[in-house]
Amino acid sequence: MYKEPIFLKPVFQERIWGGQKLQTEYGYNIPFEHTGEAWVISAHPNGPSIIENGSLAGKTLKDAWETHGELFNKQSDNEEAYPLLIKILDANDDLSVQVHPDDTFAREVENVPYGKTECWYVLSAEPGAELVLGHCAKTREELAAMMDNGKWGKLLQRVPVKAGDFYYVPSGTIHAIGKGTVILETQQSSDITYRVYDYDRVNVEGNKRELHLDRAKEVTTVPHKPASSDHITEIHGGLTSEKLVATDYFSVYRWQLNGTANMNMEANFLQVSVISGNAEIMVGDKRYPLKKGVHFVLPYGIGEYKLTGEAEIVASHE
Ligand code: ZN
C-alpha cells in the first residue's frame, strides 16, 4: 500500500485577465506576464500536475490515475477520467461572463466525460471587488432577447466579494470572477466553457475572443436558482473543520489548524491545499513540511495521519 502524500507541482495557464499574484502572493515561479491560473491538483489532459515525491516522482497525476487506480480506489476501467480539478485563479482583470454545461450535455454535445460544476473559496479580494452570479431573466425567451440585445447591466446579477467567502456554482449558472479577486476553485475535471460576454475586449492583435451564445442559451438554468448549503462544523483536536459544500460531485472543507489533530481518512482520496501558515503532516513515522502554496493528494488506504502547526487548509474529495 502506498503510504505517503502525493505532492504536486502546479501547471500555469496564460490568460488575458491574469496577473502576477501567483508569484507575489504564492511564491510560484510563473512563466507568463499574465498568468491567470495555477492548476494545482490536475489530471486534466490540458495541464496535468507533476508528482514531486515518492516512487511516482516525475509522472503526472493523470499517469497515476491511469496506471495506479488503486491509489484512488478506482472501481473499474470504465471510469474515464480523474473527476476533480483544483485551481488558483488570479483575476487581475474581469474574467468573461460564462456558463458551463452539465454532464449529460458535455457527453452528448462535446464528447468529454464531465460537465462543470465548480465552487470558489475566495483567498483575497481588493476593496470593491465583485462577482457575477446568476441572471434576472424569467424565461428562456427573455434570456435570449437580453443576450441578443446586449442588456448585460439588466441581465447579470452582481455580488460584492471578500476574503473567506464561499460560492457554489452548479453547471448552468451564469458567472464571472471579477477583477481584484484570487480564488481557490474546486471543480469537476472539465475545460468546457461557453463565453457569454467579454466586455467587448480586444487582444493585442485587435481581435475579440469568441462567444458561444447559442450553447449558452441552451445550458443556462432559467430562472436562476440561487445555491445554498449548510456549513457543518466539526472539531478534531486542534483542527476545526467546516464543511462548505457536499454535492454529488464533490465535498469541500475549510480546515483551521491550531495545534495537533489526529485524523483518519475515510474518502477514496483526499485533495489538500495549504492556503496559509506552516504545519507538518505525519504519515506512519514520516513527517512532511506544509506551507502556503503546497498541494497534495492523500491516496486510498492511508488511514491515520497527524497534522501539527498553524495553517488554513482547503480539503476536498469526490
Ligand atoms: Zn467557470
Coordinates of C-alpha atoms and ligand atoms in Angstrom, one line a residue:
M1 CA 0.0 0.0 0.0
Y2 CA 1.3 3.5 -1.0
K3 CA 1.6 5.3 2.4
E4 CA 2.7 8.8 1.6
P5 CA 1.1 12.1 0.5
I6 CA 1.4 12.7 -3.3
F7 CA 2.8 16.3 -3.6
L8 CA 2.1 18.1 -6.8
K9 CA 3.7 20.8 -8.9
P10 CA 1.2 23.3 -10.4
V11 CA 0.8 23.9 -14.2
F12 CA 0.3 27.5 -15.2
Q13 CA -2.0 28.9 -17.8
E14 CA -1.7 32.2 -19.6
R15 CA -4.9 34.3 -19.6
I16 CA -5.5 37.8 -20.8
W17 CA -7.1 38.6 -17.5
G18 CA -4.2 37.1 -15.4
G19 CA -1.6 38.9 -13.4
Q20 CA 1.5 38.3 -11.1
K21 CA -0.1 37.4 -7.8
L22 CA 0.6 33.7 -8.2
Q23 CA 4.2 34.7 -7.9
T24 CA 4.0 37.7 -5.5
E25 CA 1.5 36.1 -3.1
Y26 CA 2.0 32.4 -3.5
G27 CA 5.7 32.2 -4.4
Y28 CA 5.3 30.2 -7.6
N29 CA 7.8 30.8 -10.4
I30 CA 5.3 31.8 -13.0
P31 CA 6.1 31.7 -16.7
F32 CA 3.8 34.5 -18.2
E33 CA 3.3 38.2 -17.6
H34 CA -0.5 37.4 -17.5
T35 CA -0.6 34.2 -15.5
G36 CA -4.3 33.6 -14.8
E37 CA -4.4 30.1 -13.4
A38 CA -2.4 27.6 -11.5
W39 CA -3.8 24.1 -11.9
V40 CA -2.6 22.8 -8.6
I41 CA -4.3 19.4 -8.4
S42 CA -5.0 18.4 -12.0
A43 CA -5.2 15.2 -14.0
H44 CA -6.8 17.0 -16.9
P45 CA -5.1 16.5 -20.3
N46 CA -4.9 20.3 -20.9
G47 CA -2.5 20.6 -17.9
P48 CA -1.8 17.6 -15.6
S49 CA 0.2 18.3 -12.4
I50 CA 3.5 16.6 -12.0
I51 CA 4.2 14.4 -8.9
E52 CA 7.1 15.6 -6.9
N53 CA 7.9 12.8 -4.5
G54 CA 8.0 9.1 -3.9
S55 CA 8.2 6.2 -6.4
L56 CA 5.9 8.1 -8.9
A57 CA 8.0 11.3 -8.9
G58 CA 8.1 12.9 -12.4
K59 CA 5.0 11.2 -13.5
T60 CA 1.7 13.2 -13.9
L61 CA -1.4 12.8 -11.7
K62 CA -3.1 11.7 -14.9
D63 CA -0.5 8.8 -15.4
A64 CA -1.1 7.8 -11.7
W65 CA -4.8 7.7 -12.2
E66 CA -4.5 5.6 -15.4
T67 CA -1.8 3.1 -14.2
H68 CA -2.2 3.1 -10.4
G69 CA -6.0 3.2 -9.9
E70 CA -5.6 1.6 -6.5
L71 CA -4.2 4.9 -5.2
F72 CA -7.7 6.3 -5.7
N73 CA -9.8 3.2 -5.0
K74 CA -10.8 3.4 -8.7
Q75 CA -13.6 0.9 -9.1
S76 CA -13.3 -0.2 -12.7
D77 CA -11.7 0.7 -16.0
N78 CA -15.0 2.3 -17.1
E79 CA -14.2 5.4 -15.0
E80 CA -12.9 7.6 -17.8
A81 CA -11.1 10.4 -16.1
Y82 CA -9.9 11.7 -12.7
P83 CA -13.1 13.5 -11.5
L84 CA -11.8 16.7 -9.9
L85 CA -9.6 19.7 -10.6
I86 CA -8.3 22.3 -8.2
K87 CA -7.1 25.7 -9.5
I88 CA -5.9 29.0 -8.0
L89 CA -7.1 31.9 -10.2
D90 CA -5.6 35.4 -10.2
A91 CA -8.2 37.8 -11.7
N92 CA -6.1 40.8 -12.4
D93 CA -8.9 41.9 -14.7
D94 CA -12.5 40.7 -15.1
L95 CA -13.0 37.2 -16.4
S96 CA -15.5 36.8 -19.2
V97 CA -19.1 36.1 -18.2
Q98 CA -19.6 32.4 -18.9
V99 CA -21.7 29.3 -18.2
H100 CA -20.8 25.6 -18.2
P101 CA -22.8 22.5 -19.3
D102 CA -23.8 19.6 -17.1
D103 CA -22.5 16.0 -17.6
T104 CA -25.2 15.0 -20.0
F105 CA -24.7 17.9 -22.3
A106 CA -20.9 17.6 -22.1
R107 CA -21.1 13.9 -23.1
E108 CA -23.7 14.3 -25.8
V109 CA -22.5 17.5 -27.4
E110 CA -18.8 17.9 -26.5
N111 CA -17.8 14.3 -26.3
V112 CA -16.0 14.8 -23.0
P113 CA -16.6 12.8 -19.8
Y114 CA -17.7 15.7 -17.4
G115 CA -19.6 18.9 -17.4
K116 CA -18.5 21.6 -15.0
T117 CA -19.9 22.3 -11.6
E118 CA -17.5 24.4 -9.6
C119 CA -17.1 26.2 -6.3
W120 CA -15.0 29.1 -5.2
Y121 CA -13.2 29.8 -1.9
V122 CA -12.1 33.5 -2.0
L123 CA -8.5 33.8 -1.0
S124 CA -8.2 37.6 -1.3
A125 CA -10.3 40.4 -2.8
E126 CA -9.5 44.0 -3.3
P127 CA -11.9 46.6 -1.9
G128 CA -15.0 46.9 -4.2
A129 CA -14.3 43.6 -5.9
E130 CA -17.4 41.9 -7.3
L131 CA -18.6 38.6 -8.9
V132 CA -21.3 37.9 -11.4
L133 CA -23.5 35.2 -10.2
G134 CA -26.9 34.4 -11.8
H135 CA -29.2 36.4 -14.0
C136 CA -32.6 38.2 -13.9
A137 CA -34.4 36.6 -16.9
K138 CA -37.6 34.8 -16.1
T139 CA -38.0 32.8 -19.2
R140 CA -35.6 31.3 -21.8
E141 CA -37.1 33.8 -24.4
E142 CA -36.3 36.7 -22.2
L143 CA -32.8 35.4 -21.6
A144 CA -32.1 35.1 -25.3
A145 CA -33.6 38.5 -26.1
M146 CA -31.4 40.2 -23.4
M147 CA -28.3 38.4 -24.6
D148 CA -29.0 39.3 -28.2
N149 CA -29.6 42.9 -27.4
G150 CA -26.6 43.2 -25.1
K151 CA -28.6 44.2 -22.0
W152 CA -25.8 43.0 -19.7
G153 CA -26.4 45.6 -17.0
K154 CA -30.0 44.5 -16.6
L155 CA -29.4 40.7 -17.1
L156 CA -26.5 40.0 -14.8
Q157 CA -26.6 39.8 -11.0
R158 CA -23.6 41.2 -9.2
V159 CA -22.4 40.4 -5.7
P160 CA -19.7 42.1 -3.6
V161 CA -16.9 39.7 -2.6
K162 CA -14.4 39.4 0.3
A163 CA -11.7 37.0 1.5
G164 CA -13.2 33.9 3.1
D165 CA -16.4 33.9 1.1
F166 CA -17.5 30.6 -0.5
Y167 CA -19.7 30.2 -3.5
Y168 CA -21.2 27.0 -5.0
V169 CA -21.6 27.4 -8.8
P170 CA -23.6 24.5 -10.3
S171 CA -23.4 23.9 -14.1
G172 CA -25.9 26.1 -15.8
T173 CA -25.1 29.1 -13.6
I174 CA -24.1 32.3 -15.4
H175 CA -21.0 33.6 -13.6
A176 CA -17.8 35.7 -13.8
I177 CA -15.0 36.2 -11.4
G178 CA -14.3 40.0 -11.1
K179 CA -11.1 42.0 -11.2
G180 CA -9.1 42.0 -8.0
T181 CA -10.0 38.6 -6.6
V182 CA -7.9 35.5 -6.1
I183 CA -9.9 32.3 -5.8
L184 CA -9.3 28.6 -5.0
E185 CA -11.6 26.7 -7.3
T186 CA -12.7 23.1 -6.7
Q187 CA -14.4 21.9 -9.9
Q188 CA -15.2 18.8 -12.0
S189 CA -12.3 18.0 -14.2
S190 CA -13.6 19.8 -17.3
D191 CA -12.5 22.6 -19.5
I192 CA -15.7 23.3 -21.4
T193 CA -16.7 27.0 -21.1
Y194 CA -19.4 28.9 -23.1
R195 CA -18.4 32.5 -23.1
V196 CA -21.5 34.9 -22.9
Y197 CA -20.0 38.3 -22.7
D198 CA -16.4 39.5 -22.7
Y199 CA -16.8 43.3 -22.1
D200 CA -16.1 43.9 -25.8
R201 CA -12.4 43.5 -25.0
V202 CA -9.8 43.0 -27.8
N203 CA -6.4 41.3 -27.6
V204 CA -3.1 42.8 -28.8
E205 CA -4.0 41.9 -32.4
G206 CA -7.3 43.8 -32.1
N207 CA -9.4 40.6 -32.0
K208 CA -12.3 39.8 -29.7
R209 CA -12.5 36.4 -28.1
E210 CA -15.1 34.1 -29.5
L211 CA -18.6 34.0 -27.8
H212 CA -20.7 30.9 -27.6
L213 CA -24.2 32.4 -27.2
D214 CA -26.2 29.6 -28.8
R215 CA -24.8 26.9 -26.5
A216 CA -25.0 29.3 -23.5
K217 CA -28.7 29.8 -24.1
E218 CA -29.2 26.1 -24.2
V219 CA -27.4 25.2 -21.0
T220 CA -28.3 28.2 -18.7
T221 CA -30.7 27.4 -15.9
V222 CA -33.8 29.7 -16.3
P223 CA -34.8 31.2 -14.0
H224 CA -31.6 31.4 -12.0
K225 CA -31.6 29.1 -8.9
P226 CA -29.5 30.6 -6.0
A227 CA -27.4 27.8 -4.4
S228 CA -27.3 27.4 -0.7
S229 CA -25.5 25.0 1.6
D230 CA -25.4 24.3 5.3
H231 CA -22.0 24.8 6.8
I232 CA -21.4 22.0 9.3
T233 CA -18.5 22.4 11.8
E234 CA -16.6 19.6 13.5
I235 CA -13.7 19.7 15.9
H236 CA -10.8 17.2 15.6
G237 CA -8.4 18.1 18.4
G238 CA -6.6 21.2 17.2
L239 CA -8.4 21.3 13.9
T240 CA -11.8 22.9 13.2
S241 CA -13.4 21.5 10.0
E242 CA -16.2 23.5 8.3
K243 CA -18.0 21.6 5.5
L244 CA -18.5 24.3 2.8
V245 CA -20.5 22.1 0.4
A246 CA -21.4 18.5 -0.2
T247 CA -22.8 17.5 -3.6
D248 CA -22.9 14.6 -5.9
Y249 CA -19.6 15.9 -7.5
F250 CA -17.5 16.9 -4.5
S251 CA -17.4 17.8 -0.9
V252 CA -15.2 20.7 0.2
Y253 CA -14.0 21.6 3.7
R254 CA -12.2 24.6 5.3
W255 CA -9.8 23.4 8.0
Q256 CA -8.4 25.8 10.6
L257 CA -5.4 24.1 12.2
N258 CA -4.1 25.4 15.6
G259 CA -2.1 22.7 17.3
T260 CA -2.3 19.0 16.7
A261 CA -5.0 16.9 15.1
N262 CA -5.2 13.1 14.7
M263 CA -7.1 12.5 11.5
N264 CA -8.4 9.4 9.8
M265 CA -9.0 9.3 6.1
E266 CA -12.3 7.7 5.0
A267 CA -12.5 9.1 1.5
N268 CA -11.3 7.2 -1.6
F269 CA -8.7 10.0 -1.8
L270 CA -8.4 13.5 -0.3
Q271 CA -7.1 16.6 -2.1
V272 CA -5.4 19.1 0.2
S273 CA -4.4 22.7 -0.4
V274 CA -2.5 24.8 2.2
I275 CA -3.8 28.4 2.0
S276 CA -1.7 30.0 4.7
G277 CA 0.6 29.2 7.6
N278 CA 3.1 26.5 8.4
A279 CA 2.5 22.9 9.5
E280 CA 3.5 19.3 9.0
I281 CA 1.8 16.1 8.2
M282 CA 2.9 12.9 9.7
V283 CA 2.0 9.6 8.0
G284 CA 3.4 6.4 9.6
D285 CA 6.7 7.6 11.1
K286 CA 7.4 10.1 8.2
R287 CA 6.9 13.9 8.5
Y288 CA 6.4 16.2 5.6
P289 CA 6.5 20.0 5.9
L290 CA 3.5 22.0 4.8
K291 CA 3.3 25.7 3.9
K292 CA 1.2 28.2 2.0
G293 CA 1.0 27.1 -1.7
V294 CA 1.6 23.4 -1.1
H295 CA -0.9 20.9 -2.6
F296 CA -1.1 17.2 -2.3
V297 CA -3.4 14.1 -2.6
L298 CA -3.7 11.6 0.2
P299 CA -4.1 8.2 -1.5
Y300 CA -6.6 5.5 -0.7
G301 CA -6.0 3.5 2.5
I302 CA -3.6 6.0 4.1
G303 CA -5.7 5.6 7.3
E304 CA -4.5 7.6 10.3
Y305 CA -2.4 10.7 9.9
K306 CA -1.5 13.6 12.1
L307 CA -1.4 17.4 11.4
T308 CA 0.6 19.8 13.6
G309 CA 1.0 23.5 13.2
E310 CA -0.9 26.7 12.4
A311 CA -2.5 26.7 9.0
E312 CA -5.6 27.3 6.9
I313 CA -6.3 24.4 4.6
V314 CA -9.0 23.6 1.9
A315 CA -9.6 19.9 1.5
S316 CA -11.9 18.1 -0.9
H317 CA -13.0 14.6 -2.1
E318 CA -15.4 13.1 -4.5
Ligands
ZN1 ZN -16.5 28.9 -14.6

